[in-house]
mmCIF file of C-alpha atoms in Angstrom:
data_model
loop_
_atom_site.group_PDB
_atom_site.id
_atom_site.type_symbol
_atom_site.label_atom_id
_atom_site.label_comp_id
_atom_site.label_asym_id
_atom_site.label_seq_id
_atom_site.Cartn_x
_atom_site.Cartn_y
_atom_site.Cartn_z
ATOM 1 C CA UNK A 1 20.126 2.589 25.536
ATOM 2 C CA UNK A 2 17.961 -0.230 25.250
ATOM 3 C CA UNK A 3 20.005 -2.005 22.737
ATOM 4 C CA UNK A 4 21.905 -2.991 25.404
ATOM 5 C CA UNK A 5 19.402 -3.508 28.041
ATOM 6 C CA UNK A 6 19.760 -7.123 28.738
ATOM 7 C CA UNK A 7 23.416 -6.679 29.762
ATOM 8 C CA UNK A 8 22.249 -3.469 32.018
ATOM 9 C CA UNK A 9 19.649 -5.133 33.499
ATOM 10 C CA UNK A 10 22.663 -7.702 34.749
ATOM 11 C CA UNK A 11 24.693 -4.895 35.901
ATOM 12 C CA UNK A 12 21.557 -3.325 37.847
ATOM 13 C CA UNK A 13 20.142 -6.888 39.231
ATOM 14 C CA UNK A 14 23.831 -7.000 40.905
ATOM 15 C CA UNK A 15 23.799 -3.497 42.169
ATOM 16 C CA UNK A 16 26.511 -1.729 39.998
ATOM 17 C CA UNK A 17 27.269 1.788 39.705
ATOM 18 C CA UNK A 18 27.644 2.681 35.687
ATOM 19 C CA UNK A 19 27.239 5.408 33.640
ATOM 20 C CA UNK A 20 25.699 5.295 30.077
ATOM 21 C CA UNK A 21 26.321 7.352 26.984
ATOM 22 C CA UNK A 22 23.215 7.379 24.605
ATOM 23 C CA UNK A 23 23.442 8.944 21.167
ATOM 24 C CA UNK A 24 20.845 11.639 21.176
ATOM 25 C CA UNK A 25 21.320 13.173 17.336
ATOM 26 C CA UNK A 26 22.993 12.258 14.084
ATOM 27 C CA UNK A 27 24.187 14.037 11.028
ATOM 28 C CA UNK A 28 25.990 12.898 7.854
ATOM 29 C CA UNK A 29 27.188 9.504 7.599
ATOM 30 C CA UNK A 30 26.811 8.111 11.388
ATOM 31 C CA UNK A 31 27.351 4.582 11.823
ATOM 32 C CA UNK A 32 25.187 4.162 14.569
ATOM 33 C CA UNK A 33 21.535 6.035 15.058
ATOM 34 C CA UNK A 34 19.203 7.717 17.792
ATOM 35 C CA UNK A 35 19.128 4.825 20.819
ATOM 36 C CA UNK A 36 22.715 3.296 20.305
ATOM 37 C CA UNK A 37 24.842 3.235 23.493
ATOM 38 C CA UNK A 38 28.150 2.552 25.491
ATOM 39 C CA UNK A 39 28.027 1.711 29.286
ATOM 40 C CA UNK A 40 30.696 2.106 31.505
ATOM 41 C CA UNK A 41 30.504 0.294 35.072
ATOM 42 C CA UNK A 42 32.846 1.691 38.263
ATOM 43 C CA UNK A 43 35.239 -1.409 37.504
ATOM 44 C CA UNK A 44 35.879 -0.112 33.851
ATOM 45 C CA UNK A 45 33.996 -2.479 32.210
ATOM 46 C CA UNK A 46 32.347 -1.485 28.940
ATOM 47 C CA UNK A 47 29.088 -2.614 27.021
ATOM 48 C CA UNK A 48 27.977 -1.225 23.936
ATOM 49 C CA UNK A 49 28.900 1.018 21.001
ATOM 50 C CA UNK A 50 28.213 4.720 19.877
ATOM 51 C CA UNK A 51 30.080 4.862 16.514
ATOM 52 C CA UNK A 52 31.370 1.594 15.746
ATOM 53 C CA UNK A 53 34.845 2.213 16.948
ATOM 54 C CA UNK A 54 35.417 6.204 15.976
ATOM 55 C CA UNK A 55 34.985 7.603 19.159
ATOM 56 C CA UNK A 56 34.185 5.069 21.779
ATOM 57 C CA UNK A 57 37.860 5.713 23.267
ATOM 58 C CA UNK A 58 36.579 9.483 24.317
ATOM 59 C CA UNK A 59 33.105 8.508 25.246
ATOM 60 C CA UNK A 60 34.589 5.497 27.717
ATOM 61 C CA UNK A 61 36.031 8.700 29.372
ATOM 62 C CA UNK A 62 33.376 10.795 29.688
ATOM 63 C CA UNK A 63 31.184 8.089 31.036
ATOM 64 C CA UNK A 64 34.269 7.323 34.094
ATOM 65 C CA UNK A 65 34.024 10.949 34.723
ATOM 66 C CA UNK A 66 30.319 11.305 34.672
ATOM 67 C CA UNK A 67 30.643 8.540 37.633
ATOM 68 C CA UNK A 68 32.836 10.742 39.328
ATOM 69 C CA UNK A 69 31.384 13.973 38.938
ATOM 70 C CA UNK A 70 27.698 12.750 39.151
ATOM 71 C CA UNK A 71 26.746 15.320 36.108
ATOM 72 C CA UNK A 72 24.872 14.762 33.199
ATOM 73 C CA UNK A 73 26.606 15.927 30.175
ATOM 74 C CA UNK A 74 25.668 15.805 26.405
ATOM 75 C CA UNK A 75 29.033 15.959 23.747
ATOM 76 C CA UNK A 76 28.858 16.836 20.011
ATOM 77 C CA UNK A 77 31.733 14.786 18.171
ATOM 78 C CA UNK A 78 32.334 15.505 14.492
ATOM 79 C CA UNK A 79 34.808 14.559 12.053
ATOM 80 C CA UNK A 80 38.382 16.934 11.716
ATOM 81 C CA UNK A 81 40.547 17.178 8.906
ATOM 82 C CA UNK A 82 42.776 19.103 10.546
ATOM 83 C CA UNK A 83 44.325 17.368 13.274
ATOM 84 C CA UNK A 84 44.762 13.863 12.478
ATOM 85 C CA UNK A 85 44.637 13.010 16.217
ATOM 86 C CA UNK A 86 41.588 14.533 16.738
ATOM 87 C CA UNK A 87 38.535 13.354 18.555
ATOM 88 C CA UNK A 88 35.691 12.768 15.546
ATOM 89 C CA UNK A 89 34.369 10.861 13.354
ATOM 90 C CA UNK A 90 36.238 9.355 10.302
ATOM 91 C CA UNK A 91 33.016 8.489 7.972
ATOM 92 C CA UNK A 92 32.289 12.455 7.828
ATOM 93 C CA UNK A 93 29.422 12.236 10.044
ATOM 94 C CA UNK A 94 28.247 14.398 13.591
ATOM 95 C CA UNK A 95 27.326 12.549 16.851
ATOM 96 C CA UNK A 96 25.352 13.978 19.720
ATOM 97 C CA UNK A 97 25.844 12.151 22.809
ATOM 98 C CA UNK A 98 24.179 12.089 26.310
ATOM 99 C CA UNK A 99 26.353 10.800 29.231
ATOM 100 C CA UNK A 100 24.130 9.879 32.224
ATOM 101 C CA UNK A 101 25.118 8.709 35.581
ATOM 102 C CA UNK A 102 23.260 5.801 36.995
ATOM 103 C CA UNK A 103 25.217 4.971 40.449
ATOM 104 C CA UNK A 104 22.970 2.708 42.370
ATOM 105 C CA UNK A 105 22.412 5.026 45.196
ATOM 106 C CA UNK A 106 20.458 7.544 42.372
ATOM 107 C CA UNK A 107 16.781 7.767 43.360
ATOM 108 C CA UNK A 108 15.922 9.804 40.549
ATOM 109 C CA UNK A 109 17.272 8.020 37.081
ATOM 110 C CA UNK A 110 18.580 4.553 38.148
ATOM 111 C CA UNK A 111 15.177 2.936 39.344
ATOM 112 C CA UNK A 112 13.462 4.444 35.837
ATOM 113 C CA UNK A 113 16.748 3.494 33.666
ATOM 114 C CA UNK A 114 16.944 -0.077 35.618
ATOM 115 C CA UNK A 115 13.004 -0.756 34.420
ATOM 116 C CA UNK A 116 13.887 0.277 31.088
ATOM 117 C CA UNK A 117 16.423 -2.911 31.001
ATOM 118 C CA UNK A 118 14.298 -4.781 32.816
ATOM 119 C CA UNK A 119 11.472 -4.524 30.584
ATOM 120 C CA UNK A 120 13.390 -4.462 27.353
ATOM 121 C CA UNK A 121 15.285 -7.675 28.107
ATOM 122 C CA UNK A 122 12.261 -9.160 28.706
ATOM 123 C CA UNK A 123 10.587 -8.055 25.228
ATOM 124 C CA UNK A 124 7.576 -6.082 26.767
ATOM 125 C CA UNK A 125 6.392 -3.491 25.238
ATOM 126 C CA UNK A 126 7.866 -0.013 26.617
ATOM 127 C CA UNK A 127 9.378 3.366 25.762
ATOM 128 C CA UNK A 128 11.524 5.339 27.653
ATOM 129 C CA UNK A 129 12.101 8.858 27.768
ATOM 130 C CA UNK A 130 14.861 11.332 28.232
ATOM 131 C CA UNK A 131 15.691 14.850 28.280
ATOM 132 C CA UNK A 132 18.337 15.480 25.871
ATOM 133 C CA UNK A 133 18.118 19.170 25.595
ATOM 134 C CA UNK A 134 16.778 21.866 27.810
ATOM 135 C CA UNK A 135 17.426 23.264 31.526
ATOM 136 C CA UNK A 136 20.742 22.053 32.744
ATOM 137 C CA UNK A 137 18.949 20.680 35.560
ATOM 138 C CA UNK A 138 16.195 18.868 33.547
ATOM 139 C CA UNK A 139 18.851 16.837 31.675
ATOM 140 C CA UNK A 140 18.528 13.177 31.709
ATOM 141 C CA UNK A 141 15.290 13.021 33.460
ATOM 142 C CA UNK A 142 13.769 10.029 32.608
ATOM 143 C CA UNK A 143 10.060 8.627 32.383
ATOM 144 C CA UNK A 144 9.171 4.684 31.543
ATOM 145 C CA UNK A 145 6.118 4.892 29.373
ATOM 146 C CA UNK A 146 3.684 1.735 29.102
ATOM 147 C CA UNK A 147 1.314 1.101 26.523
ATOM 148 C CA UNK A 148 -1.662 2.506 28.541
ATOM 149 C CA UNK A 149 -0.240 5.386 28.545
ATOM 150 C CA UNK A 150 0.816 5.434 32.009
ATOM 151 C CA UNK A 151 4.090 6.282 33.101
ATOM 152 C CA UNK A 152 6.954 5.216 35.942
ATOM 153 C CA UNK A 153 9.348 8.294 36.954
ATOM 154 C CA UNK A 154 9.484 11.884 36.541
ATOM 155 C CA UNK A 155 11.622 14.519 34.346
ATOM 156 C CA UNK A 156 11.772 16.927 37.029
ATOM 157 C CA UNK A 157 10.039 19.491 35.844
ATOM 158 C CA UNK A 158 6.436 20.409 36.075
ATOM 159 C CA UNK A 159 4.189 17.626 35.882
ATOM 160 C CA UNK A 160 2.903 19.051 32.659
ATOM 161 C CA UNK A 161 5.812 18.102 31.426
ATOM 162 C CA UNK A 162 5.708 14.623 32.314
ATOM 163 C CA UNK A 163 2.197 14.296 30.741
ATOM 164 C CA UNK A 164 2.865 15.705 27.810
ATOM 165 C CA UNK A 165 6.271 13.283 27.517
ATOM 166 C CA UNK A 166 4.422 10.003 28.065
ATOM 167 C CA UNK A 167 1.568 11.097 25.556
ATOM 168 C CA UNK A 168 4.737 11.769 22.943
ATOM 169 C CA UNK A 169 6.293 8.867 23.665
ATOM 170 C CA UNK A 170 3.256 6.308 23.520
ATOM 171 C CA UNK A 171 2.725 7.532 20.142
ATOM 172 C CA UNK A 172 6.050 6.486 19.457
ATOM 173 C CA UNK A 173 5.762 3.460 20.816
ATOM 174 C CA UNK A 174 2.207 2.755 18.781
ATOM 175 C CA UNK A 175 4.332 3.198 15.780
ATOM 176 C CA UNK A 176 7.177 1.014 17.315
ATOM 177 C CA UNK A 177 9.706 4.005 16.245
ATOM 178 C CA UNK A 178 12.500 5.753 18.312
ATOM 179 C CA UNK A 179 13.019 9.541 17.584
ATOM 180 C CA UNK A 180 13.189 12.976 19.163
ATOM 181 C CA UNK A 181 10.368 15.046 19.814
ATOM 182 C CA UNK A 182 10.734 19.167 21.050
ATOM 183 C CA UNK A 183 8.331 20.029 23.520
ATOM 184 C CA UNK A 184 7.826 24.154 23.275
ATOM 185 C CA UNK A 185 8.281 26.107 26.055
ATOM 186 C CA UNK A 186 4.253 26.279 27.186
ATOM 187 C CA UNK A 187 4.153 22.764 27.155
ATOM 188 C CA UNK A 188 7.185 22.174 29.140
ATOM 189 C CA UNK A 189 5.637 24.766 32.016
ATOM 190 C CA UNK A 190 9.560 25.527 32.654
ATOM 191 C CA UNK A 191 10.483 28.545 30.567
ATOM 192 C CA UNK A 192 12.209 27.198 27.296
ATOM 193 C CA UNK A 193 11.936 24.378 24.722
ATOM 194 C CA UNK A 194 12.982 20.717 25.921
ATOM 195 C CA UNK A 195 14.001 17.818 23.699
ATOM 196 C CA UNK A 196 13.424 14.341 24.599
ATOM 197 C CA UNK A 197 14.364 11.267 22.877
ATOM 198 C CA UNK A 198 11.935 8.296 22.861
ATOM 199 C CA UNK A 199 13.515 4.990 22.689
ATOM 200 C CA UNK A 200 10.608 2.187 21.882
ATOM 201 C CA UNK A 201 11.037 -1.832 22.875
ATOM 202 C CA UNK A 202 8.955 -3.600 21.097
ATOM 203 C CA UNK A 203 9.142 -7.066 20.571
ATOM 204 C CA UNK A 204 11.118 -9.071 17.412
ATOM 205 C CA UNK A 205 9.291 -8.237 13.826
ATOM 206 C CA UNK A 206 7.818 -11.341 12.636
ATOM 207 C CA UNK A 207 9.085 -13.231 10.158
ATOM 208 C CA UNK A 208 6.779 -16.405 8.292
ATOM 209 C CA UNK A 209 8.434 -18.404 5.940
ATOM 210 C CA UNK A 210 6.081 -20.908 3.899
ATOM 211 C CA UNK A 211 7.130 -24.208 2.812
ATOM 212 C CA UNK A 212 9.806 -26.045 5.011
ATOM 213 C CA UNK A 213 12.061 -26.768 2.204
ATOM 214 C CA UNK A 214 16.108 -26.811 2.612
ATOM 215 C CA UNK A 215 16.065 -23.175 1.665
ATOM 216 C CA UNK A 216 13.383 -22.414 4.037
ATOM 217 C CA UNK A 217 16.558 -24.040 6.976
ATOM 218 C CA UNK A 218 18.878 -21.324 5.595
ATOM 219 C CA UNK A 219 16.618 -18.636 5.760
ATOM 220 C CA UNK A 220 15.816 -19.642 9.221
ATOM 221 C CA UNK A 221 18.783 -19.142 10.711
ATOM 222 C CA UNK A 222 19.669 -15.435 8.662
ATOM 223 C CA UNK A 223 16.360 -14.352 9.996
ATOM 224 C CA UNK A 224 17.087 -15.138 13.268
ATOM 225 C CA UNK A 225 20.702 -13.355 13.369
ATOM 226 C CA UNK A 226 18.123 -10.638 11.430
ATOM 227 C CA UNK A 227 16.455 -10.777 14.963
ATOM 228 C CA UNK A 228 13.226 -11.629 13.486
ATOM 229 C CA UNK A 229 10.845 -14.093 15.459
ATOM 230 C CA UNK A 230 10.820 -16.894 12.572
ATOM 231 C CA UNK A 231 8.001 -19.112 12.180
ATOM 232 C CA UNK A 232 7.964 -22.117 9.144
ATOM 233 C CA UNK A 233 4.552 -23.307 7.921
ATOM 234 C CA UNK A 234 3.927 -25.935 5.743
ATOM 235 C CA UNK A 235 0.469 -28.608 5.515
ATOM 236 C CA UNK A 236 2.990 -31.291 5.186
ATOM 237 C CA UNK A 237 3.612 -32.767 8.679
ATOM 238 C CA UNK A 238 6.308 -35.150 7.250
ATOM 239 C CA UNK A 239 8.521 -31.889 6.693
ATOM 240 C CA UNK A 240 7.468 -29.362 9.378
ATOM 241 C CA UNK A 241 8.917 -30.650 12.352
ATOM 242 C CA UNK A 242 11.010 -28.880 14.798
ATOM 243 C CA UNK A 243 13.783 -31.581 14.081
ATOM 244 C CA UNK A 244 14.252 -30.107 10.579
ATOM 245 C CA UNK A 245 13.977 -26.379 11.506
ATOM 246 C CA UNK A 246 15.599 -26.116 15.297
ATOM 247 C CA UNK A 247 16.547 -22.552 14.825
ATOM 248 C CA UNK A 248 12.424 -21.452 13.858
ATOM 249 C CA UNK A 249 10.424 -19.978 17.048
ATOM 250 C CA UNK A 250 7.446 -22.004 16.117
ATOM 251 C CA UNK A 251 6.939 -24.791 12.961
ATOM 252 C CA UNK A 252 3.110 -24.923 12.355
ATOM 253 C CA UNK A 253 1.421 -27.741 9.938
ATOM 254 C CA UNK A 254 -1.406 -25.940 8.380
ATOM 255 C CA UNK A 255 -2.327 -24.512 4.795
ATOM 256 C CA UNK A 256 -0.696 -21.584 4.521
ATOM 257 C CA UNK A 257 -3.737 -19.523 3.196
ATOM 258 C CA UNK A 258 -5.246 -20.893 6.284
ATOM 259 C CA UNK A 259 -2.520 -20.191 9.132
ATOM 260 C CA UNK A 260 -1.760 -16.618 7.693
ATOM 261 C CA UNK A 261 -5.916 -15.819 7.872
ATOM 262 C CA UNK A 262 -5.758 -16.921 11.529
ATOM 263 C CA UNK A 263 -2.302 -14.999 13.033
ATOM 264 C CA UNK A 264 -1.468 -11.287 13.810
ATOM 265 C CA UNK A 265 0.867 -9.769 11.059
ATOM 266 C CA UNK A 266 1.530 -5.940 11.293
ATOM 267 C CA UNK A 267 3.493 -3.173 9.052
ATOM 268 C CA UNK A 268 6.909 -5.087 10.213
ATOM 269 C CA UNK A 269 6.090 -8.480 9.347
ATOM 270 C CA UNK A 270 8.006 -10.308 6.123
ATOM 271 C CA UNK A 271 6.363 -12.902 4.603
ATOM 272 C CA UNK A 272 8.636 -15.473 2.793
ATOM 273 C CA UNK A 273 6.742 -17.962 0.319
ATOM 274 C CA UNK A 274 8.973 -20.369 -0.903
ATOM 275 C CA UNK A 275 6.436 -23.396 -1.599
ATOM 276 C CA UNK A 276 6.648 -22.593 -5.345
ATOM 277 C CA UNK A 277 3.603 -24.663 -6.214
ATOM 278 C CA UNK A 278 0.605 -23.278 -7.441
ATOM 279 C CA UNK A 279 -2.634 -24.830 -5.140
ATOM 280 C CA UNK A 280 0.344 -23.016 -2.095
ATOM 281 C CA UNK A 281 1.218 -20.234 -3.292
ATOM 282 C CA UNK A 282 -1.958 -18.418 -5.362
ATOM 283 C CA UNK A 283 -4.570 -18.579 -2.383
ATOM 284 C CA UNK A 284 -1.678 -17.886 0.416
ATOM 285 C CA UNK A 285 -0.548 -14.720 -2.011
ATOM 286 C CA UNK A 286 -3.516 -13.734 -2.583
ATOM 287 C CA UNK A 287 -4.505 -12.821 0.934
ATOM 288 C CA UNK A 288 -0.863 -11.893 1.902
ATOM 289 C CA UNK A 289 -0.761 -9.121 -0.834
ATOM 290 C CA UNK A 290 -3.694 -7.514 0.720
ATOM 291 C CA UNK A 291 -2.353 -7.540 4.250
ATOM 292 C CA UNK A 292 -0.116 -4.235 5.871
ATOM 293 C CA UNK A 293 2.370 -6.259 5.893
ATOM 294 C CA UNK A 294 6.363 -4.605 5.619
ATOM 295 C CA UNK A 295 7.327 -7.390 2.053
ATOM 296 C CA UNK A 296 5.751 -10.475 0.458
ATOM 297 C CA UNK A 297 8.351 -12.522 -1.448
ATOM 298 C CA UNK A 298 7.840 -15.717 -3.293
ATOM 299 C CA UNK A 299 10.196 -18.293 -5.229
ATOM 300 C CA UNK A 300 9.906 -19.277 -8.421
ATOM 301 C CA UNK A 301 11.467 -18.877 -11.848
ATOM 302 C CA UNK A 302 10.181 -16.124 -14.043
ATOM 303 C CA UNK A 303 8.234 -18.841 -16.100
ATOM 304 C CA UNK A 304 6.566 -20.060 -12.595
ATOM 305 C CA UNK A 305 6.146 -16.431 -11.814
ATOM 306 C CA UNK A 306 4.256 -15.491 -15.155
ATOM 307 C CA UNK A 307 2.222 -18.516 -14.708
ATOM 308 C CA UNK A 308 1.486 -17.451 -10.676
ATOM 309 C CA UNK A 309 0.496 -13.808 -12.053
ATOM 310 C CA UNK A 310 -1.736 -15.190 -14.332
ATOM 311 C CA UNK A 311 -3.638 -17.271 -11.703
ATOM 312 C CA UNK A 312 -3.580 -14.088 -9.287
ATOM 313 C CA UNK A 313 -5.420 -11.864 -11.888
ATOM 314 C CA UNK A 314 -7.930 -14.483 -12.231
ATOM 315 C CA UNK A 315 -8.388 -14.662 -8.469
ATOM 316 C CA UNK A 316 -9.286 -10.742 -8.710
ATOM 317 C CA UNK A 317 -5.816 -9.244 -7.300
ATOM 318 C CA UNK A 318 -5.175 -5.924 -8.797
ATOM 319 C CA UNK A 319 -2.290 -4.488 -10.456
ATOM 320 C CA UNK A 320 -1.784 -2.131 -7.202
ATOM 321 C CA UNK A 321 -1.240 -5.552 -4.786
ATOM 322 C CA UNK A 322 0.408 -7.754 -7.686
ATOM 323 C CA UNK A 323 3.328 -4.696 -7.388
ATOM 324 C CA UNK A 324 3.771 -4.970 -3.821
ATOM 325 C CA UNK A 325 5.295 -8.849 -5.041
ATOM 326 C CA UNK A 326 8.625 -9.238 -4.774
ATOM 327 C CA UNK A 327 9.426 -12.652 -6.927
ATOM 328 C CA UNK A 328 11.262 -14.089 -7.982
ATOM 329 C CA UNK A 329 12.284 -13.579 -4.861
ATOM 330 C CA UNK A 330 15.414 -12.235 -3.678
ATOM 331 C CA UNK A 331 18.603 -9.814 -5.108
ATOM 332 C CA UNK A 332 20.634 -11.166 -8.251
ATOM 333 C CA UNK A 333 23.279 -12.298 -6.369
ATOM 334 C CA UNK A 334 23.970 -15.748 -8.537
ATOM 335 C CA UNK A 335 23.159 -17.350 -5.534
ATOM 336 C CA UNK A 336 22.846 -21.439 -5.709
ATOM 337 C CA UNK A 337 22.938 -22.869 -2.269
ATOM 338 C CA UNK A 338 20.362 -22.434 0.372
ATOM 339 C CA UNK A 339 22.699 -20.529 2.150
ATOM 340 C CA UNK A 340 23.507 -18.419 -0.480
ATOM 341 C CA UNK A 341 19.550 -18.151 -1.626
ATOM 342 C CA UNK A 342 18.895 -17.145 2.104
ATOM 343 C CA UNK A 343 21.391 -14.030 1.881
ATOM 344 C CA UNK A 344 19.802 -12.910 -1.150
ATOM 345 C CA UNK A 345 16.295 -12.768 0.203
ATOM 346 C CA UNK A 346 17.936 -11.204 3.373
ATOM 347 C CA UNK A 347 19.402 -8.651 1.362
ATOM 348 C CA UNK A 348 16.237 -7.513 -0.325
ATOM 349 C CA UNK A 349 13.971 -7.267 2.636
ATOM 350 C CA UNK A 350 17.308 -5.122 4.485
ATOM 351 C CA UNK A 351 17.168 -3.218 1.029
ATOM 352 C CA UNK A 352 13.199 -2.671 0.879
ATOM 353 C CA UNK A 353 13.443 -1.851 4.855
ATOM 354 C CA UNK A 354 16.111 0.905 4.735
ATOM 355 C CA UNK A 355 15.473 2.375 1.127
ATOM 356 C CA UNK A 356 18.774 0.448 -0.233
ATOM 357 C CA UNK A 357 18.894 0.434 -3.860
ATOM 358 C CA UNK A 358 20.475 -3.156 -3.837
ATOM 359 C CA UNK A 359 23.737 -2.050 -6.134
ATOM 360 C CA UNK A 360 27.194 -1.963 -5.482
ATOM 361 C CA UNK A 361 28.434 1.030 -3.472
ATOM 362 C CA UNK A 362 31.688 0.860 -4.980
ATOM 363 C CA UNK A 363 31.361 4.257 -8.062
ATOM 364 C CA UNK A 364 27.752 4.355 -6.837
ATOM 365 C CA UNK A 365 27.936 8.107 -5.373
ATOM 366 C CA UNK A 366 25.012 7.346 -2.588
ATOM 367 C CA UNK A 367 24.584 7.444 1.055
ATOM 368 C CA UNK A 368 25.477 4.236 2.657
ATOM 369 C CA UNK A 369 22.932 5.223 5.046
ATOM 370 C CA UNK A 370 19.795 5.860 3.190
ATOM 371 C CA UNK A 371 17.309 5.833 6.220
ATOM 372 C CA UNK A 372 19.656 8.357 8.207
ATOM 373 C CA UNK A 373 17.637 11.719 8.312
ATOM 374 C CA UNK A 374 19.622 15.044 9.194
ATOM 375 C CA UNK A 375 20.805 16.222 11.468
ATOM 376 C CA UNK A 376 18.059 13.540 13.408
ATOM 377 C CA UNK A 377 14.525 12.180 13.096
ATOM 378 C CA UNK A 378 12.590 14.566 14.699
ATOM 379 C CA UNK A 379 8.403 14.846 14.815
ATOM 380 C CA UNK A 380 7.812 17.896 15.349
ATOM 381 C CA UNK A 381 7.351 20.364 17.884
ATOM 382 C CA UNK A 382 4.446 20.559 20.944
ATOM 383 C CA UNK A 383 3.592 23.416 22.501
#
């Protein structure tokens, strides 16, 4: 649901009844995962997407009659060869789906939903939590987890229940991941097994390209539709302005080596080293290829990238960090232009990111999806 939270958080700031329809569990080939929704306001207006066009016809219904009815409802859609006028799925793949009521008058979900958006659109740092399988009654109950640990809301149940939810979901949240986690039957404190799904809002990954060069402007801008927060370093001050680079977050003039020792990187953050001159590039890779950071890329042509190796072995990098480098940089697309240099790199760090093995899919035989995990990413099971 929170993909779409800055549009919800319009729709609750002006007081609008809607329902939303959160996909809860995937199988096969799903085109959308865990967290992707459709929201459907009294007037008929519609946000969002569960399955990139498959079933969003059947889903705008259930959400009107979830306004109507005021129940909570959760709908399996599949794919059906058949009937050709079926209701599923044409990619092969199996959709869960939660429809949830959120009328304005709701004292129960809306005020824990309408934080969600709030917080999300903002980019703080939240989770929120849902029941997505268990006691009839229990579904959709909703908690806002911080990153104390503390919590807004309750699921309804016991307030074991709740406790146990917000710890669940703050791990989640550490980890910056959105999943399902099954809460056993002791731990719930109501009789069965309950399944919640933990969305996490965290803010942008971090994106820092080195060297403001005219590929460095191309990559700018793919990173940002990427929604990465971009930031362009360079020690020249005659090239990193914000003039040159109006799409970046931040430009910073400093050595590289430097600026990266002195910021906050983490297991998400790509770092883009396009400077492709040695007194840049060997003392900024060396500390980058040491970091937890998610890729390290740098430009060059294999003879600039022989020469770089050889100056990183004599700096005392290992074999283990020189084979976390990705360089030269970027998938063998033939690419010439900036533009066309910028897609490549985009393309490997989507590719390292999601498992893709970069090839064609035409004849290839794999999953399009290869980060899809069946029939959902789930963590395990609490007592």
């Amino acid at each position: 649901m929170l993909d779409i939270a800055a549009e919800l958080h319009r729709w609750c700031e002006k007081g609008r009844d809607f329902a939303v329809a959160t996909v809860v569990s995937v199988g096969g080939s799903a085109p959308r995962q865990p967290g992707a929704a459709l929201a459907v306001d009294a007037d008929g207006t519609a946000i969002g997407s569960v399955s990139g066009g498959c079933v969003e016809g059947a889903v705008y219904e259930l959400c009107q009659e979830a306004l109507q009815t005021g129940e909570t409802v959760r709908e399996t859609f599949g794919y059906s060869d058949e009937d050709a006028f079926a209701v599923g799925l044409t990619c092969g793949g199996v959709i869960d789906v939660l429809v949830t009521p959120a009328p304005a008058a709701d004292r129960r979900v809306r005020p824990v939903l309408a934080a969600a958006a709030s917080a999300a659109a903002e980019g703080r740092t939240t989770a929120l939590a849902r029941i997505v399988d268990g006691p009839p009654e229990l579904l959709g109950g909703a908690l806002l987890v911080h990153p104390d640990g503390g919590w807004d809301g309750t699921l309804g149940g016991h307030p074991e229940l709740d406790r146990t939810a917000a710890a669940e979901a703050r791990a989640l949240l550490d980890a910056g991941r959105t999943a399902t986690v099954v809460i056993g039957a002791e731990g719930s404190r109501c009789g069965r097994p309950v399944t919640l799904l933990a969305e996490s809002s965290v803010p942008p990954p971090r994106m820092i390209v080195f060297g403001a060069v005219d590929f460095a402007s191309a990559l700018v801008r793919i990173g940002k539709f990427l929604n990465y927060h971009v930031t362009v370093c360079d020690a020249r001050p005659v090239f990193a302005t914000a003039l040159r680079f109006p799409d970046a977050d931040e430009v910073v003039v400093d050595w590289p080596h430097r600026y990266l020792d002195g910021t906050e990187v983490d297991a998400r953050t790509v770092l883009c080293v396009l400077t492709h001159d040695a007194k840049f590039d060997v003392p900024l890779l060396e500390r980058a290829l040491r970091l937890p950071v998610a890729y390290v890329g740098a430009m060059g042509s294999a003879r600039t990238h022989r020469d770089r190796l050889r100056r990183l072995r004599e700096a005392g990098v290992g074999e283990p960090e020189l084979a976390r480098l990705r360089a030269p940089i970027g998938l063998d697309l033939g690419a010439r232009t900036p533009e066309e240099t910028a897609l490549s790199i985009a393309g490997e760090i989507v590719a390292h990111r999601r498992g893709g093995s970069g090839m064609p899919l035409t004849g290839s035989g794999t999953p399009i999806h290869h980060d899809t995990r069946e029939p959902a990413e789930r963590i395990g099971s609490v007592a």
